[in-house]
PDB file of C-alpha atoms in Angstrom:
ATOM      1  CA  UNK A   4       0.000   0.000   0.000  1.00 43.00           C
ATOM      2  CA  UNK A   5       1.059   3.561  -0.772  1.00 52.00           C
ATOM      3  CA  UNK A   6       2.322   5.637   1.896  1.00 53.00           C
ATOM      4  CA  UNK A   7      -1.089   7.960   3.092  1.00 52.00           C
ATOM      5  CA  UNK A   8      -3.600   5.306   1.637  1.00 55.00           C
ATOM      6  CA  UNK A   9      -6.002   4.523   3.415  1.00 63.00           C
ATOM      7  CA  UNK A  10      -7.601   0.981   3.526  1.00 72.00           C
ATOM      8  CA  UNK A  11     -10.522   1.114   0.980  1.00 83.00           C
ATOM      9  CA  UNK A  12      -9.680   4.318  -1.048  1.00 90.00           C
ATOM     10  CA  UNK A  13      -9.411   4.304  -4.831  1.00 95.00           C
ATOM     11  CA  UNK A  14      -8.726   6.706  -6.831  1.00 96.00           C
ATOM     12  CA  UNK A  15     -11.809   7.488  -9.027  1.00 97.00           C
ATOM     13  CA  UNK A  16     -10.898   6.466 -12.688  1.00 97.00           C
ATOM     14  CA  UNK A  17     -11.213   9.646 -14.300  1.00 96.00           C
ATOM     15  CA  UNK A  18      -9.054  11.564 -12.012  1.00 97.00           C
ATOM     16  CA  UNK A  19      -6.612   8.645 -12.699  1.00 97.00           C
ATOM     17  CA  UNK A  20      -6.910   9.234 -16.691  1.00 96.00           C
ATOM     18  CA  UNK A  21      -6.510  12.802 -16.735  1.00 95.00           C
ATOM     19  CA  UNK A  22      -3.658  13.494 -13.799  1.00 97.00           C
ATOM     20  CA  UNK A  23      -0.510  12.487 -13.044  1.00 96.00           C
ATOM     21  CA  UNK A  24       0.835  11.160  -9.383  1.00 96.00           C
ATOM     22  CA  UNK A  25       3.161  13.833  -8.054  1.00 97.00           C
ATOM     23  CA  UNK A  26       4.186  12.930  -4.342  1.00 97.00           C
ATOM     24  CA  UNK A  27       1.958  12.290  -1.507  1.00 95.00           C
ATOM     25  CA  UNK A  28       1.334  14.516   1.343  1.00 97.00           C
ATOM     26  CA  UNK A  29      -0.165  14.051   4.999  1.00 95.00           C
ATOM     27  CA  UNK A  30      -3.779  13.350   3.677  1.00 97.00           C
ATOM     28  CA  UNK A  31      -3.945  14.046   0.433  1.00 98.00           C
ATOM     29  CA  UNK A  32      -1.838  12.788  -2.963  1.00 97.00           C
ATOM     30  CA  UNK A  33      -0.640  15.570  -4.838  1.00 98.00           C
ATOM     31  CA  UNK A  34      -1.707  15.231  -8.906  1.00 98.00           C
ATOM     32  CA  UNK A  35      -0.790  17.025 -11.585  1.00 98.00           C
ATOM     33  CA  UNK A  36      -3.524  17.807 -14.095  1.00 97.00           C
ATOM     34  CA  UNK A  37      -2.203  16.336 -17.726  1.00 96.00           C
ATOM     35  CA  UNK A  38      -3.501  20.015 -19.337  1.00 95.00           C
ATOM     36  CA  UNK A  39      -0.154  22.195 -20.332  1.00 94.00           C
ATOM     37  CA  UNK A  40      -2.067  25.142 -20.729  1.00 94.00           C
ATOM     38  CA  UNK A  41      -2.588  25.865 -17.274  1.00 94.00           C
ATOM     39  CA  UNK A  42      -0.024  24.569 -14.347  1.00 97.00           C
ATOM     40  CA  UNK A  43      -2.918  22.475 -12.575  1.00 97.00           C
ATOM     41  CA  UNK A  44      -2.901  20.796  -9.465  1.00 98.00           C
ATOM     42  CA  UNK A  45      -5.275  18.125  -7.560  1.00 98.00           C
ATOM     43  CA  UNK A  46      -5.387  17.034  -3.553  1.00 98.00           C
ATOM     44  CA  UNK A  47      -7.069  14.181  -3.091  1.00 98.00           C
ATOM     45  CA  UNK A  48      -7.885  13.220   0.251  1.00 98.00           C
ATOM     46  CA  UNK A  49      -7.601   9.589   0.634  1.00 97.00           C
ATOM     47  CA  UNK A  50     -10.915   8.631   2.698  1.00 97.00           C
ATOM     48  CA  UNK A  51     -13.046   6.252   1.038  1.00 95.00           C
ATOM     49  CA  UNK A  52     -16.423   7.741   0.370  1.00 95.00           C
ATOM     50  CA  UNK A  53     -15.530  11.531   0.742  1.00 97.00           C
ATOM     51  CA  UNK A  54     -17.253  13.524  -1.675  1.00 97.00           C
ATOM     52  CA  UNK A  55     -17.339  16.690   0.614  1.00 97.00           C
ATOM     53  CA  UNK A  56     -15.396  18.641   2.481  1.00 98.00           C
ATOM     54  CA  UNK A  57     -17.972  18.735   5.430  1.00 97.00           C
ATOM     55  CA  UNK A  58     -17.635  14.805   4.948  1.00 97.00           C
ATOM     56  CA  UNK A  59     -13.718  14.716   6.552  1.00 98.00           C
ATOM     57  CA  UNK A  60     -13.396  14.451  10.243  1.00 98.00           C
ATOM     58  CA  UNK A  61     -12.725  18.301  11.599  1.00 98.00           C
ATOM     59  CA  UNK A  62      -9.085  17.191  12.000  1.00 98.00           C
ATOM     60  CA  UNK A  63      -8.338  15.503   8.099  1.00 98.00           C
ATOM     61  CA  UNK A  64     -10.598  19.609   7.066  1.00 98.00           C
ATOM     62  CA  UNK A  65      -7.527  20.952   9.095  1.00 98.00           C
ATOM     63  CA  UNK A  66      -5.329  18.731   7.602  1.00 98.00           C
ATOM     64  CA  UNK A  67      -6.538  19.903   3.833  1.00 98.00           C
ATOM     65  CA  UNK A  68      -6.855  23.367   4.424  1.00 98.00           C
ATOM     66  CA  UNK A  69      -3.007  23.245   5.344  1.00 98.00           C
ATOM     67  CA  UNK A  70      -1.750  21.548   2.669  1.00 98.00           C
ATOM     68  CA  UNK A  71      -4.258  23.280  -0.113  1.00 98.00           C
ATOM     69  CA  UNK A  72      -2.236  26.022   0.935  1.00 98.00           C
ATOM     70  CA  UNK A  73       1.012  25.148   1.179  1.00 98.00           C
ATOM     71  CA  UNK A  74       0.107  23.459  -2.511  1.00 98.00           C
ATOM     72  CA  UNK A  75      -0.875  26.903  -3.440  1.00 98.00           C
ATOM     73  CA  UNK A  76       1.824  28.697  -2.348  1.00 98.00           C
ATOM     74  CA  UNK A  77       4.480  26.175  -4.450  1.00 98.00           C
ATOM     75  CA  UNK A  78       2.624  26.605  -7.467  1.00 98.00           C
ATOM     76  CA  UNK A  79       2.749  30.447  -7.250  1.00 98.00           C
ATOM     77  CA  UNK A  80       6.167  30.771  -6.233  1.00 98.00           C
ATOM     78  CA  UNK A  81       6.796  28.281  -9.063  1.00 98.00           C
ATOM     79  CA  UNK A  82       4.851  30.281 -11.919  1.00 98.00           C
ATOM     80  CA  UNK A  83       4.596  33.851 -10.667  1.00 97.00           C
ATOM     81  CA  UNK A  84       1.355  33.677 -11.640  1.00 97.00           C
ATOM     82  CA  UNK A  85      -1.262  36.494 -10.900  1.00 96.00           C
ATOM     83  CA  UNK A  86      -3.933  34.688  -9.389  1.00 97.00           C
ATOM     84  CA  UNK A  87      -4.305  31.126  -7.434  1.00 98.00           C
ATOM     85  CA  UNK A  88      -7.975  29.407  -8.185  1.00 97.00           C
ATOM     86  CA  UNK A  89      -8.648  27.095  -5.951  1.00 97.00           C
ATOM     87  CA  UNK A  90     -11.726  25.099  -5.392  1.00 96.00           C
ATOM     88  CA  UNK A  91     -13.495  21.444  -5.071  1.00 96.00           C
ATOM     89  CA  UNK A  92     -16.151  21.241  -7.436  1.00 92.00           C
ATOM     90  CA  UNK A  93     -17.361  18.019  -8.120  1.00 90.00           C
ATOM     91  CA  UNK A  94     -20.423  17.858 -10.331  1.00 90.00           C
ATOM     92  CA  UNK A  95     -18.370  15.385 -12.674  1.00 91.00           C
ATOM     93  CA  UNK A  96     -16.056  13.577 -10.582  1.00 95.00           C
ATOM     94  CA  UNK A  97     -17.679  13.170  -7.155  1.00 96.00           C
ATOM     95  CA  UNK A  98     -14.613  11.906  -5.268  1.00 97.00           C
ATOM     96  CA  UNK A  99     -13.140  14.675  -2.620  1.00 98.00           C
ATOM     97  CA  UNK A 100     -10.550  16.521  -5.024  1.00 98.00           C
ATOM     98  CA  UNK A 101      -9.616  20.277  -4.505  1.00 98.00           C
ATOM     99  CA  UNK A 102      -8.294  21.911  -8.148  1.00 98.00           C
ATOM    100  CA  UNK A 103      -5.138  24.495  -7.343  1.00 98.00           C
ATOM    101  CA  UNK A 104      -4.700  26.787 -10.751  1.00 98.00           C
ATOM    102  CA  UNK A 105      -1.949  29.206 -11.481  1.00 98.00           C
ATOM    103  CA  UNK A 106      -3.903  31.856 -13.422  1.00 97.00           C
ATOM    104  CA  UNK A 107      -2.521  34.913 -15.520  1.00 96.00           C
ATOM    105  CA  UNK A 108      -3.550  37.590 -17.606  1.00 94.00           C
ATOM    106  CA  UNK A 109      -3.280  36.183 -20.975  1.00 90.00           C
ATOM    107  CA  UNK A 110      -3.366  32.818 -20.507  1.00 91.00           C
ATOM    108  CA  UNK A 111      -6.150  30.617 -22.263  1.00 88.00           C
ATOM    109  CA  UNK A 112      -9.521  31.640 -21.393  1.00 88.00           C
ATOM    110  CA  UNK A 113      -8.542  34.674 -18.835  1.00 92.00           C
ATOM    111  CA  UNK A 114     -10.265  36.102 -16.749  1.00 92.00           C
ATOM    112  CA  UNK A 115     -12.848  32.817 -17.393  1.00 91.00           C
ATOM    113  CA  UNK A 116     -12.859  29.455 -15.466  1.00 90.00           C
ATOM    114  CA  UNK A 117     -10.574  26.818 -16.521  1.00 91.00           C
ATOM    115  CA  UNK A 118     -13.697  24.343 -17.302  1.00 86.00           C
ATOM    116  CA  UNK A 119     -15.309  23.774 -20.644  1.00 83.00           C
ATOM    117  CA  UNK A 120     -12.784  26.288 -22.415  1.00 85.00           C
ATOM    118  CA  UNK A 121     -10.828  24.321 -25.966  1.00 88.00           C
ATOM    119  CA  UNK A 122      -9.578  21.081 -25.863  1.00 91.00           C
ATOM    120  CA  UNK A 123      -6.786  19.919 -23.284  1.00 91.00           C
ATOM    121  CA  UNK A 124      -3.433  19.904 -23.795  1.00 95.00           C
ATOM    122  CA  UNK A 125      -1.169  17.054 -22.762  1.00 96.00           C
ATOM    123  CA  UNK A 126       2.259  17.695 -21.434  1.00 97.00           C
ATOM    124  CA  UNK A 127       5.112  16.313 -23.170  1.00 97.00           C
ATOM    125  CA  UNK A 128       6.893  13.676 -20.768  1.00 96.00           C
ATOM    126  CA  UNK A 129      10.037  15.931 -20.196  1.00 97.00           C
ATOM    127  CA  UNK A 130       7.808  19.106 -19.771  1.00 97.00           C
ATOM    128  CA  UNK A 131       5.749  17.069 -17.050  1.00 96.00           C
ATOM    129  CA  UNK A 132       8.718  15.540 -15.325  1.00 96.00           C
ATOM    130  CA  UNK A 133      10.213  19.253 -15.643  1.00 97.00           C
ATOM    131  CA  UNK A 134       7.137  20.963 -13.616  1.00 97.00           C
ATOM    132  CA  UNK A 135       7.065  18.165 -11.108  1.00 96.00           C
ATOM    133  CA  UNK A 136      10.060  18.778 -10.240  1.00 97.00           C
ATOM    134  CA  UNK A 137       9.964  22.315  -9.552  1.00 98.00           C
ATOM    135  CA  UNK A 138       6.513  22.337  -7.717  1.00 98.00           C
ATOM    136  CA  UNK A 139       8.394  18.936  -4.957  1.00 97.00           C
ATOM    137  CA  UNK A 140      11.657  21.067  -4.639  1.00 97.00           C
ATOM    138  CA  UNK A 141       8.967  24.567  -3.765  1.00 98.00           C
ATOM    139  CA  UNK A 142       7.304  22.002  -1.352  1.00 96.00           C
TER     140      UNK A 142
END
């Protein structure tokens, strides 16, 4: 078993198919999103069955809150971006998952959300290894 896996916990399969495994944290595994146009990154807390925040324990909502931020402060001292979006959604993918997105002026569908705008945009191999690398040594 994975270090921070907890005993019934999968991964749902679409967040599996679009991301990448970057590292694992406290409660959550870090996950790249495979979309170039946008450095995009994805907690997932591993508790079977979450699909809410208000579902975690008070202490595992600590727990997330912490590293959502220390996620969000990487990725912005990685990109100098202007603007961190950060939020769990899930209409699609129901499974706990908080998005962190480096925004800037200019980029692909600014000042717009991130959803529903073109068609992604998979990272070369070197280009993924390349911002993995950066956002673990910022961590």
């Amino acid at each position: 078993m994975s270090p921070g896996l907890e005993a019934g916990f999968t991964l749902d399969a679409r967040l599996e198919a679009d991301s990448e495994q970057l590292m694992w944290l406290g409660l959550c595994e870090l996950r790249v999103m495979n979309d170039r146009r946008w450095p995009w990154l994805l907690l997932v807390p591993q508790r079977p069955g979450a699909e809410e925040i208000h579902d975690l324990t008070p202490l595992d909502q600590a727990m997330l809150t912490f590293e959502t931020n220390m996620v969000a402060q990487a990725l912005k001292s990685v990109t100098g971006c202007t603007k961190i979006n950060s939020g769990a959604l899930g209409n699609i993918v129901r499974q706990l998952h908080v998005h962190v997105i480096a925004r800037s002026e200019g980029d692909p569908g600014w000042p717009g959300p991130v959803w529903g705008h073109g068609m992604r945009e998979p990272y070369e191999r070197s280009d993924l290894r390349r911002f993995a690398q950066k956002i673990k040594a910022a961590l």
